[in-house]
């Protein structure tokens, strides 16, 4: 045979760790079943025509093997002999997961009605007369290149007021989330969870998606796109101190969040600097964008500036630099 040179170099391929491992189930020759009385070693001969088969049967020198069901059965038993225990364990695990899913579906069905027993609900006074409903868990799909730092900022800012319990998972579309996302996960895990406080459970899934999206309803898939809009949602269900619907600065906070939304979608550095100048005009001489107290507007601005490393200290005004130092004491990022 001709020897062929290697056309492609050896690549270090990183396989995903979030997928199941499948064993090789190909039939291999078993010494106990590879021989037969006719001298056949587990080979099956194929004939092109009926005449060739007939001549092979009549020939004394021809050795013909037929498919022996006993041999095939012993081979299958040999393959399954070592997997019986593992199959039983997997079956037991699947049954437990089904029981957990049944309980979860029962809870969702019960939550579709009016429930006033839980303390985690929106109130009629603080939310413009909305009907009281239980607070459901949310799911956020995010790309590792666009880390939602607002979750970490809110978790630190609400440490003594509200618990944001974040659990992270990796979707099969991501082979590696990268060092920045792993560092983000480590910082989230360091913040203790206080079960005595009202809380919301957030499931963050690293996924190959274009925009950060949030799914708040388990019964229908209606995503909310953009980290800024996720901040708006959490600000409405979070602690009372950060709910801004009844504040005189409600429109001002929404305007600052809109500027953050545009800032994250600027394609040039010049456009980014222009958005930073708009933020400086909104801040003016205030300590925070919501006045004298920290608000979700400050969380949105702080997270947006972290996500855009092209904006350096030279692009920030003295007022924004002083604000960032004050905000860092609260967000601890």
Short mmCIF file of the C-alpha atoms (twelve columns), coordinates in Angstrom:
data_MODEL
# 
_entry.id   MODEL 
# 
loop_
_atom_site.group_PDB 
_atom_site.id 
_atom_site.type_symbol 
_atom_site.label_atom_id 
_atom_site.label_alt_id 
_atom_site.label_comp_id 
_atom_site.label_asym_id 
_atom_site.label_seq_id 
_atom_site.Cartn_x 
_atom_site.Cartn_y 
_atom_site.Cartn_z 
_atom_site.pdbx_PDB_model_num 
ATOM 1   C CA . UNK A 1   0.000   0.000   0.000  1 
ATOM 2   C CA . UNK A 2   1.091   3.580   -0.604 1 
ATOM 3   C CA . UNK A 3   2.010   5.581   2.471  1 
ATOM 4   C CA . UNK A 4   0.125   8.864   2.754  1 
ATOM 5   C CA . UNK A 5   1.526   11.840  4.581  1 
ATOM 6   C CA . UNK A 6   -0.490  13.637  7.246  1 
ATOM 7   C CA . UNK A 7   -2.278  16.556  5.621  1 
ATOM 8   C CA . UNK A 8   -3.638  18.119  8.802  1 
ATOM 9   C CA . UNK A 9   -1.656  18.679  12.017 1 
ATOM 10  C CA . UNK A 10  -2.681  17.128  15.309 1 
ATOM 11  C CA . UNK A 11  -5.276  19.328  16.984 1 
ATOM 12  C CA . UNK A 12  -6.055  19.312  20.690 1 
ATOM 13  C CA . UNK A 13  -9.825  18.901  20.456 1 
ATOM 14  C CA . UNK A 14  -11.757 19.687  23.639 1 
ATOM 15  C CA . UNK A 15  -14.740 17.420  23.889 1 
ATOM 16  C CA . UNK A 16  -17.834 18.688  25.758 1 
ATOM 17  C CA . UNK A 17  -18.278 17.332  29.262 1 
ATOM 18  C CA . UNK A 18  -22.064 17.742  29.382 1 
ATOM 19  C CA . UNK A 19  -22.926 14.771  27.154 1 
ATOM 20  C CA . UNK A 20  -23.427 11.102  27.897 1 
ATOM 21  C CA . UNK A 21  -20.686 8.538   27.246 1 
ATOM 22  C CA . UNK A 22  -21.776 5.564   25.138 1 
ATOM 23  C CA . UNK A 23  -20.016 2.248   25.332 1 
ATOM 24  C CA . UNK A 24  -18.802 0.394   22.257 1 
ATOM 25  C CA . UNK A 25  -21.448 -2.269  21.603 1 
ATOM 26  C CA . UNK A 26  -19.966 -3.723  18.406 1 
ATOM 27  C CA . UNK A 27  -19.849 -7.545  18.359 1 
ATOM 28  C CA . UNK A 28  -16.297 -8.777  18.824 1 
ATOM 29  C CA . UNK A 29  -15.061 -12.320 18.365 1 
ATOM 30  C CA . UNK A 30  -15.475 -14.283 21.573 1 
ATOM 31  C CA . UNK A 31  -13.018 -17.205 21.996 1 
ATOM 32  C CA . UNK A 32  -15.841 -19.328 23.372 1 
ATOM 33  C CA . UNK A 33  -18.054 -18.692 20.370 1 
ATOM 34  C CA . UNK A 34  -15.595 -18.107 17.536 1 
ATOM 35  C CA . UNK A 35  -15.237 -21.750 16.448 1 
ATOM 36  C CA . UNK A 36  -17.719 -24.283 15.236 1 
ATOM 37  C CA . UNK A 37  -17.686 -27.975 14.451 1 
ATOM 38  C CA . UNK A 38  -17.055 -27.292 10.782 1 
ATOM 39  C CA . UNK A 39  -13.867 -25.307 11.351 1 
ATOM 40  C CA . UNK A 40  -15.563 -21.970 10.807 1 
ATOM 41  C CA . UNK A 41  -14.174 -19.080 12.914 1 
ATOM 42  C CA . UNK A 42  -17.223 -16.903 13.248 1 
ATOM 43  C CA . UNK A 43  -17.259 -15.829 9.593  1 
ATOM 44  C CA . UNK A 44  -20.384 -15.650 7.487  1 
ATOM 45  C CA . UNK A 45  -19.933 -16.328 3.760  1 
ATOM 46  C CA . UNK A 46  -22.095 -14.456 1.241  1 
ATOM 47  C CA . UNK A 47  -23.052 -15.965 -2.120 1 
ATOM 48  C CA . UNK A 48  -23.737 -14.032 -5.290 1 
ATOM 49  C CA . UNK A 49  -26.262 -16.502 -6.730 1 
ATOM 50  C CA . UNK A 50  -28.239 -19.668 -5.938 1 
ATOM 51  C CA . UNK A 51  -26.022 -21.777 -8.220 1 
ATOM 52  C CA . UNK A 52  -22.917 -20.697 -6.318 1 
ATOM 53  C CA . UNK A 53  -24.610 -21.672 -3.030 1 
ATOM 54  C CA . UNK A 54  -25.612 -25.076 -4.455 1 
ATOM 55  C CA . UNK A 55  -22.130 -25.818 -5.754 1 
ATOM 56  C CA . UNK A 56  -20.669 -24.790 -2.405 1 
ATOM 57  C CA . UNK A 57  -22.940 -27.222 -0.557 1 
ATOM 58  C CA . UNK A 58  -21.988 -30.115 -2.905 1 
ATOM 59  C CA . UNK A 59  -18.277 -29.387 -2.670 1 
ATOM 60  C CA . UNK A 60  -16.417 -31.381 -0.020 1 
ATOM 61  C CA . UNK A 61  -13.517 -28.925 0.200  1 
ATOM 62  C CA . UNK A 62  -15.743 -25.874 0.822  1 
ATOM 63  C CA . UNK A 63  -16.291 -24.810 4.416  1 
ATOM 64  C CA . UNK A 64  -19.574 -22.953 4.792  1 
ATOM 65  C CA . UNK A 65  -20.815 -21.167 7.891  1 
ATOM 66  C CA . UNK A 66  -24.462 -20.489 8.534  1 
ATOM 67  C CA . UNK A 67  -25.801 -18.019 11.064 1 
ATOM 68  C CA . UNK A 68  -25.940 -19.866 14.390 1 
ATOM 69  C CA . UNK A 69  -28.548 -18.308 16.695 1 
ATOM 70  C CA . UNK A 70  -26.970 -19.970 19.726 1 
ATOM 71  C CA . UNK A 71  -23.633 -18.339 19.020 1 
ATOM 72  C CA . UNK A 72  -25.313 -14.964 18.452 1 
ATOM 73  C CA . UNK A 73  -27.272 -15.346 21.674 1 
ATOM 74  C CA . UNK A 74  -24.128 -16.101 23.682 1 
ATOM 75  C CA . UNK A 75  -22.403 -13.062 22.194 1 
ATOM 76  C CA . UNK A 76  -25.289 -10.792 23.189 1 
ATOM 77  C CA . UNK A 77  -25.345 -12.264 26.698 1 
ATOM 78  C CA . UNK A 78  -21.610 -11.675 26.964 1 
ATOM 79  C CA . UNK A 79  -22.090 -8.000  26.036 1 
ATOM 80  C CA . UNK A 80  -24.948 -7.463  28.487 1 
ATOM 81  C CA . UNK A 81  -23.467 -9.461  31.361 1 
ATOM 82  C CA . UNK A 82  -21.472 -6.551  32.782 1 
ATOM 83  C CA . UNK A 83  -24.135 -3.903  32.069 1 
ATOM 84  C CA . UNK A 84  -27.009 -5.371  34.062 1 
ATOM 85  C CA . UNK A 85  -26.098 -3.573  37.290 1 
ATOM 86  C CA . UNK A 86  -25.443 -0.241  35.552 1 
ATOM 87  C CA . UNK A 87  -28.737 -0.490  33.656 1 
ATOM 88  C CA . UNK A 88  -30.585 -1.093  36.916 1 
ATOM 89  C CA . UNK A 89  -28.911 1.949   38.504 1 
ATOM 90  C CA . UNK A 90  -29.775 4.137   35.520 1 
ATOM 91  C CA . UNK A 91  -33.351 2.915   35.609 1 
ATOM 92  C CA . UNK A 92  -33.633 3.769   39.298 1 
ATOM 93  C CA . UNK A 93  -32.208 7.242   38.629 1 
ATOM 94  C CA . UNK A 94  -34.683 7.820   35.796 1 
ATOM 95  C CA . UNK A 95  -37.576 6.780   38.061 1 
ATOM 96  C CA . UNK A 96  -36.440 9.253   40.713 1 
ATOM 97  C CA . UNK A 97  -36.209 12.028  38.116 1 
ATOM 98  C CA . UNK A 98  -39.709 11.201  36.902 1 
ATOM 99  C CA . UNK A 99  -41.036 11.454  40.453 1 
ATOM 100 C CA . UNK A 100 -39.341 14.839  40.873 1 
ATOM 101 C CA . UNK A 101 -40.772 15.994  37.537 1 
ATOM 102 C CA . UNK A 102 -44.242 14.838  38.595 1 
ATOM 103 C CA . UNK A 103 -43.978 16.841  41.817 1 
ATOM 104 C CA . UNK A 104 -42.746 19.890  39.904 1 
ATOM 105 C CA . UNK A 105 -45.610 19.697  37.405 1 
ATOM 106 C CA . UNK A 106 -48.063 19.355  40.285 1 
ATOM 107 C CA . UNK A 107 -46.636 22.505  41.859 1 
ATOM 108 C CA . UNK A 108 -46.902 24.398  38.576 1 
ATOM 109 C CA . UNK A 109 -50.509 23.305  38.191 1 
ATOM 110 C CA . UNK A 110 -51.281 24.466  41.718 1 
ATOM 111 C CA . UNK A 111 -49.530 27.793  41.091 1 
ATOM 112 C CA . UNK A 112 -51.767 28.579  38.133 1 
ATOM 113 C CA . UNK A 113 -54.553 29.400  40.615 1 
ATOM 114 C CA . UNK A 114 -54.642 32.236  43.150 1 
ATOM 115 C CA . UNK A 115 -52.348 31.483  46.066 1 
ATOM 116 C CA . UNK A 116 -51.882 33.807  49.029 1 
ATOM 117 C CA . UNK A 117 -49.864 31.527  51.291 1 
ATOM 118 C CA . UNK A 118 -46.396 32.439  50.085 1 
ATOM 119 C CA . UNK A 119 -44.597 35.631  51.065 1 
ATOM 120 C CA . UNK A 120 -42.827 35.793  47.691 1 
ATOM 121 C CA . UNK A 121 -45.437 37.648  45.682 1 
ATOM 122 C CA . UNK A 122 -46.123 41.034  44.206 1 
ATOM 123 C CA . UNK A 123 -48.333 43.323  46.280 1 
ATOM 124 C CA . UNK A 124 -51.264 45.345  45.064 1 
ATOM 125 C CA . UNK A 125 -49.938 48.599  46.531 1 
ATOM 126 C CA . UNK A 126 -46.390 48.361  45.234 1 
ATOM 127 C CA . UNK A 127 -47.264 47.188  41.735 1 
ATOM 128 C CA . UNK A 128 -50.131 49.401  40.652 1 
ATOM 129 C CA . UNK A 129 -52.975 47.146  41.752 1 
ATOM 130 C CA . UNK A 130 -51.702 43.894  40.209 1 
ATOM 131 C CA . UNK A 131 -53.239 40.691  41.489 1 
ATOM 132 C CA . UNK A 132 -51.108 38.779  43.976 1 
ATOM 133 C CA . UNK A 133 -49.427 35.794  42.328 1 
ATOM 134 C CA . UNK A 134 -46.657 33.512  43.582 1 
ATOM 135 C CA . UNK A 135 -43.153 34.298  42.375 1 
ATOM 136 C CA . UNK A 136 -41.876 31.623  39.977 1 
ATOM 137 C CA . UNK A 137 -38.306 30.634  39.239 1 
ATOM 138 C CA . UNK A 138 -36.719 32.056  36.107 1 
ATOM 139 C CA . UNK A 139 -34.297 30.715  33.516 1 
ATOM 140 C CA . UNK A 140 -31.693 32.886  31.786 1 
ATOM 141 C CA . UNK A 141 -29.855 31.793  28.633 1 
ATOM 142 C CA . UNK A 142 -26.583 33.632  28.143 1 
ATOM 143 C CA . UNK A 143 -23.453 33.384  26.027 1 
ATOM 144 C CA . UNK A 144 -20.074 33.222  27.837 1 
ATOM 145 C CA . UNK A 145 -18.890 36.148  25.701 1 
ATOM 146 C CA . UNK A 146 -21.719 38.311  27.099 1 
ATOM 147 C CA . UNK A 147 -21.637 37.546  30.814 1 
ATOM 148 C CA . UNK A 148 -24.631 39.001  32.739 1 
ATOM 149 C CA . UNK A 149 -22.634 40.680  35.483 1 
ATOM 150 C CA . UNK A 150 -25.854 42.259  36.743 1 
ATOM 151 C CA . UNK A 151 -26.713 38.963  38.487 1 
ATOM 152 C CA . UNK A 152 -23.511 39.135  40.523 1 
ATOM 153 C CA . UNK A 153 -24.010 42.853  41.227 1 
ATOM 154 C CA . UNK A 154 -27.602 42.340  42.402 1 
ATOM 155 C CA . UNK A 155 -26.624 39.368  44.525 1 
ATOM 156 C CA . UNK A 156 -24.023 41.486  46.340 1 
ATOM 157 C CA . UNK A 157 -26.185 44.609  46.554 1 
ATOM 158 C CA . UNK A 158 -29.164 42.653  47.942 1 
ATOM 159 C CA . UNK A 159 -27.083 40.522  50.314 1 
ATOM 160 C CA . UNK A 160 -28.994 41.701  53.417 1 
ATOM 161 C CA . UNK A 161 -32.341 42.352  51.711 1 
ATOM 162 C CA . UNK A 162 -33.085 39.605  49.220 1 
ATOM 163 C CA . UNK A 163 -31.516 36.350  48.072 1 
ATOM 164 C CA . UNK A 164 -30.821 35.745  44.387 1 
ATOM 165 C CA . UNK A 165 -29.999 32.046  44.248 1 
ATOM 166 C CA . UNK A 166 -28.174 31.449  40.937 1 
ATOM 167 C CA . UNK A 167 -27.333 27.978  39.616 1 
ATOM 168 C CA . UNK A 168 -25.306 27.617  36.411 1 
ATOM 169 C CA . UNK A 169 -25.393 24.909  33.758 1 
ATOM 170 C CA . UNK A 170 -23.706 24.427  30.388 1 
ATOM 171 C CA . UNK A 171 -25.710 23.644  27.254 1 
ATOM 172 C CA . UNK A 172 -24.458 21.032  24.797 1 
ATOM 173 C CA . UNK A 173 -23.870 23.810  22.216 1 
ATOM 174 C CA . UNK A 174 -20.928 25.088  24.303 1 
ATOM 175 C CA . UNK A 175 -17.756 22.998  24.357 1 
ATOM 176 C CA . UNK A 176 -15.950 25.395  26.714 1 
ATOM 177 C CA . UNK A 177 -17.289 28.464  28.541 1 
ATOM 178 C CA . UNK A 178 -13.873 30.073  28.963 1 
ATOM 179 C CA . UNK A 179 -11.967 31.424  31.995 1 
ATOM 180 C CA . UNK A 180 -14.064 34.595  32.406 1 
ATOM 181 C CA . UNK A 181 -17.316 32.664  32.775 1 
ATOM 182 C CA . UNK A 182 -15.694 30.183  35.171 1 
ATOM 183 C CA . UNK A 183 -14.432 33.068  37.320 1 
ATOM 184 C CA . UNK A 184 -17.949 34.534  37.251 1 
ATOM 185 C CA . UNK A 185 -19.367 31.212  38.495 1 
ATOM 186 C CA . UNK A 186 -16.788 31.062  41.289 1 
ATOM 187 C CA . UNK A 187 -17.722 34.559  42.503 1 
ATOM 188 C CA . UNK A 188 -21.402 33.653  42.493 1 
ATOM 189 C CA . UNK A 189 -20.706 30.541  44.556 1 
ATOM 190 C CA . UNK A 190 -18.772 32.504  47.203 1 
ATOM 191 C CA . UNK A 191 -21.799 34.611  48.165 1 
ATOM 192 C CA . UNK A 192 -23.708 32.810  50.951 1 
ATOM 193 C CA . UNK A 193 -27.396 32.012  50.535 1 
ATOM 194 C CA . UNK A 194 -29.643 33.259  53.343 1 
ATOM 195 C CA . UNK A 195 -32.776 31.099  53.299 1 
ATOM 196 C CA . UNK A 196 -34.411 33.310  55.918 1 
ATOM 197 C CA . UNK A 197 -34.779 36.144  53.388 1 
ATOM 198 C CA . UNK A 198 -37.250 36.236  50.486 1 
ATOM 199 C CA . UNK A 199 -35.572 34.710  47.478 1 
ATOM 200 C CA . UNK A 200 -35.841 33.992  43.790 1 
ATOM 201 C CA . UNK A 201 -34.192 31.025  42.084 1 
ATOM 202 C CA . UNK A 202 -32.358 31.813  38.851 1 
ATOM 203 C CA . UNK A 203 -31.055 29.115  36.512 1 
ATOM 204 C CA . UNK A 204 -28.303 30.474  34.251 1 
ATOM 205 C CA . UNK A 205 -27.592 28.293  31.206 1 
ATOM 206 C CA . UNK A 206 -24.477 28.984  29.141 1 
ATOM 207 C CA . UNK A 207 -25.734 28.590  25.609 1 
ATOM 208 C CA . UNK A 208 -24.717 29.507  22.071 1 
ATOM 209 C CA . UNK A 209 -27.315 32.271  21.740 1 
ATOM 210 C CA . UNK A 210 -27.108 35.727  20.254 1 
ATOM 211 C CA . UNK A 211 -28.798 37.677  23.051 1 
ATOM 212 C CA . UNK A 212 -29.248 37.224  26.770 1 
ATOM 213 C CA . UNK A 213 -32.791 35.960  27.195 1 
ATOM 214 C CA . UNK A 214 -34.957 35.241  30.208 1 
ATOM 215 C CA . UNK A 215 -37.900 32.826  30.472 1 
ATOM 216 C CA . UNK A 216 -40.123 33.660  33.413 1 
ATOM 217 C CA . UNK A 217 -43.093 31.377  32.774 1 
ATOM 218 C CA . UNK A 218 -42.825 27.568  32.890 1 
ATOM 219 C CA . UNK A 219 -46.088 27.107  30.978 1 
ATOM 220 C CA . UNK A 220 -45.305 29.216  27.901 1 
ATOM 221 C CA . UNK A 221 -42.050 30.191  26.174 1 
ATOM 222 C CA . UNK A 222 -42.129 33.989  26.042 1 
ATOM 223 C CA . UNK A 223 -38.498 35.172  26.336 1 
ATOM 224 C CA . UNK A 224 -37.455 38.618  27.536 1 
ATOM 225 C CA . UNK A 225 -34.405 39.736  25.574 1 
ATOM 226 C CA . UNK A 226 -31.519 41.832  26.862 1 
ATOM 227 C CA . UNK A 227 -29.726 42.048  30.198 1 
ATOM 228 C CA . UNK A 228 -31.237 45.483  30.831 1 
ATOM 229 C CA . UNK A 229 -34.767 44.068  30.635 1 
ATOM 230 C CA . UNK A 230 -33.765 41.240  32.968 1 
ATOM 231 C CA . UNK A 231 -32.663 43.939  35.447 1 
ATOM 232 C CA . UNK A 232 -36.050 45.622  35.046 1 
ATOM 233 C CA . UNK A 233 -37.846 42.372  35.840 1 
ATOM 234 C CA . UNK A 234 -35.715 41.611  38.900 1 
ATOM 235 C CA . UNK A 235 -36.142 45.192  40.080 1 
ATOM 236 C CA . UNK A 236 -39.916 44.723  40.074 1 
ATOM 237 C CA . UNK A 237 -39.883 41.468  42.067 1 
ATOM 238 C CA . UNK A 238 -36.880 42.210  44.289 1 
ATOM 239 C CA . UNK A 239 -36.683 44.097  47.571 1 
ATOM 240 C CA . UNK A 240 -38.909 47.092  48.138 1 
ATOM 241 C CA . UNK A 241 -35.913 49.416  48.319 1 
ATOM 242 C CA . UNK A 242 -35.122 48.766  44.631 1 
ATOM 243 C CA . UNK A 243 -38.647 48.894  43.174 1 
ATOM 244 C CA . UNK A 244 -38.911 52.171  41.324 1 
ATOM 245 C CA . UNK A 245 -42.414 52.210  39.794 1 
ATOM 246 C CA . UNK A 246 -43.727 54.561  42.469 1 
ATOM 247 C CA . UNK A 247 -40.600 56.722  42.571 1 
ATOM 248 C CA . UNK A 248 -40.569 60.269  41.151 1 
ATOM 249 C CA . UNK A 249 -37.419 59.204  39.259 1 
ATOM 250 C CA . UNK A 250 -39.170 56.293  37.540 1 
ATOM 251 C CA . UNK A 251 -38.845 57.762  34.026 1 
ATOM 252 C CA . UNK A 252 -35.259 58.826  34.694 1 
ATOM 253 C CA . UNK A 253 -34.253 55.294  35.746 1 
ATOM 254 C CA . UNK A 254 -35.925 53.788  32.670 1 
ATOM 255 C CA . UNK A 255 -34.131 56.328  30.455 1 
ATOM 256 C CA . UNK A 256 -30.743 55.365  31.925 1 
ATOM 257 C CA . UNK A 257 -31.500 51.680  31.345 1 
ATOM 258 C CA . UNK A 258 -32.445 52.458  27.728 1 
ATOM 259 C CA . UNK A 259 -29.074 54.161  27.245 1 
ATOM 260 C CA . UNK A 260 -27.376 51.022  28.610 1 
ATOM 261 C CA . UNK A 261 -29.322 48.924  26.115 1 
ATOM 262 C CA . UNK A 262 -28.071 51.112  23.237 1 
ATOM 263 C CA . UNK A 263 -24.529 51.159  24.657 1 
ATOM 264 C CA . UNK A 264 -24.268 47.375  24.525 1 
ATOM 265 C CA . UNK A 265 -25.266 47.402  20.856 1 
ATOM 266 C CA . UNK A 266 -22.879 50.078  19.628 1 
ATOM 267 C CA . UNK A 267 -20.588 48.734  16.918 1 
ATOM 268 C CA . UNK A 268 -17.901 51.440  17.040 1 
ATOM 269 C CA . UNK A 269 -15.868 52.961  19.835 1 
ATOM 270 C CA . UNK A 270 -17.005 56.442  18.814 1 
ATOM 271 C CA . UNK A 271 -20.649 55.460  19.294 1 
ATOM 272 C CA . UNK A 272 -19.826 53.913  22.670 1 
ATOM 273 C CA . UNK A 273 -18.153 57.112  23.866 1 
ATOM 274 C CA . UNK A 274 -21.208 59.086  22.736 1 
ATOM 275 C CA . UNK A 275 -23.447 56.873  24.904 1 
ATOM 276 C CA . UNK A 276 -21.060 57.374  27.843 1 
ATOM 277 C CA . UNK A 277 -21.448 61.132  27.423 1 
ATOM 278 C CA . UNK A 278 -25.227 60.709  27.653 1 
ATOM 279 C CA . UNK A 279 -24.796 58.784  30.878 1 
ATOM 280 C CA . UNK A 280 -22.641 61.573  32.265 1 
ATOM 281 C CA . UNK A 281 -25.425 64.090  31.519 1 
ATOM 282 C CA . UNK A 282 -27.966 61.918  33.331 1 
ATOM 283 C CA . UNK A 283 -25.695 61.555  36.371 1 
ATOM 284 C CA . UNK A 284 -24.888 65.279  36.705 1 
ATOM 285 C CA . UNK A 285 -23.962 66.020  40.323 1 
ATOM 286 C CA . UNK A 286 -25.886 63.117  41.863 1 
ATOM 287 C CA . UNK A 287 -24.222 60.374  43.838 1 
ATOM 288 C CA . UNK A 288 -26.123 57.685  41.920 1 
ATOM 289 C CA . UNK A 289 -28.282 57.586  38.799 1 
ATOM 290 C CA . UNK A 290 -31.356 57.172  40.998 1 
ATOM 291 C CA . UNK A 291 -30.531 60.100  43.230 1 
ATOM 292 C CA . UNK A 292 -28.894 59.638  46.626 1 
ATOM 293 C CA . UNK A 293 -29.634 55.902  46.798 1 
ATOM 294 C CA . UNK A 294 -28.366 52.988  44.733 1 
ATOM 295 C CA . UNK A 295 -30.923 51.775  42.165 1 
ATOM 296 C CA . UNK A 296 -31.245 49.225  39.368 1 
ATOM 297 C CA . UNK A 297 -30.083 51.966  36.980 1 
ATOM 298 C CA . UNK A 298 -26.664 51.915  38.655 1 
ATOM 299 C CA . UNK A 299 -26.604 48.110  38.375 1 
ATOM 300 C CA . UNK A 300 -27.313 48.362  34.633 1 
ATOM 301 C CA . UNK A 301 -24.638 51.003  34.001 1 
ATOM 302 C CA . UNK A 302 -22.011 49.207  36.069 1 
ATOM 303 C CA . UNK A 303 -22.609 45.857  34.341 1 
ATOM 304 C CA . UNK A 304 -22.611 47.475  30.880 1 
ATOM 305 C CA . UNK A 305 -19.252 49.178  31.460 1 
ATOM 306 C CA . UNK A 306 -17.708 45.874  32.587 1 
ATOM 307 C CA . UNK A 307 -18.970 44.132  29.462 1 
ATOM 308 C CA . UNK A 308 -17.267 46.709  27.209 1 
ATOM 309 C CA . UNK A 309 -13.506 46.602  27.931 1 
ATOM 310 C CA . UNK A 310 -12.876 49.084  25.110 1 
ATOM 311 C CA . UNK A 311 -14.177 51.851  27.383 1 
ATOM 312 C CA . UNK A 312 -11.250 52.831  29.605 1 
ATOM 313 C CA . UNK A 313 -10.793 55.438  32.320 1 
ATOM 314 C CA . UNK A 314 -9.825  57.973  29.635 1 
ATOM 315 C CA . UNK A 315 -13.340 57.746  28.200 1 
ATOM 316 C CA . UNK A 316 -15.014 58.395  31.573 1 
ATOM 317 C CA . UNK A 317 -15.563 61.822  33.055 1 
ATOM 318 C CA . UNK A 318 -14.456 62.644  36.624 1 
ATOM 319 C CA . UNK A 319 -18.076 62.375  37.765 1 
ATOM 320 C CA . UNK A 320 -18.409 58.863  36.294 1 
ATOM 321 C CA . UNK A 321 -15.082 57.785  37.785 1 
ATOM 322 C CA . UNK A 322 -16.197 58.930  41.246 1 
ATOM 323 C CA . UNK A 323 -19.568 57.214  40.759 1 
ATOM 324 C CA . UNK A 324 -17.870 53.954  39.743 1 
ATOM 325 C CA . UNK A 325 -15.840 53.915  42.974 1 
ATOM 326 C CA . UNK A 326 -19.010 54.316  45.031 1 
ATOM 327 C CA . UNK A 327 -20.863 51.671  43.034 1 
ATOM 328 C CA . UNK A 328 -17.978 49.216  43.356 1 
ATOM 329 C CA . UNK A 329 -18.324 49.273  47.145 1 
ATOM 330 C CA . UNK A 330 -21.899 47.990  46.747 1 
ATOM 331 C CA . UNK A 331 -21.580 45.622  43.766 1 
ATOM 332 C CA . UNK A 332 -18.143 44.305  44.860 1 
ATOM 333 C CA . UNK A 333 -17.135 43.446  41.283 1 
# 
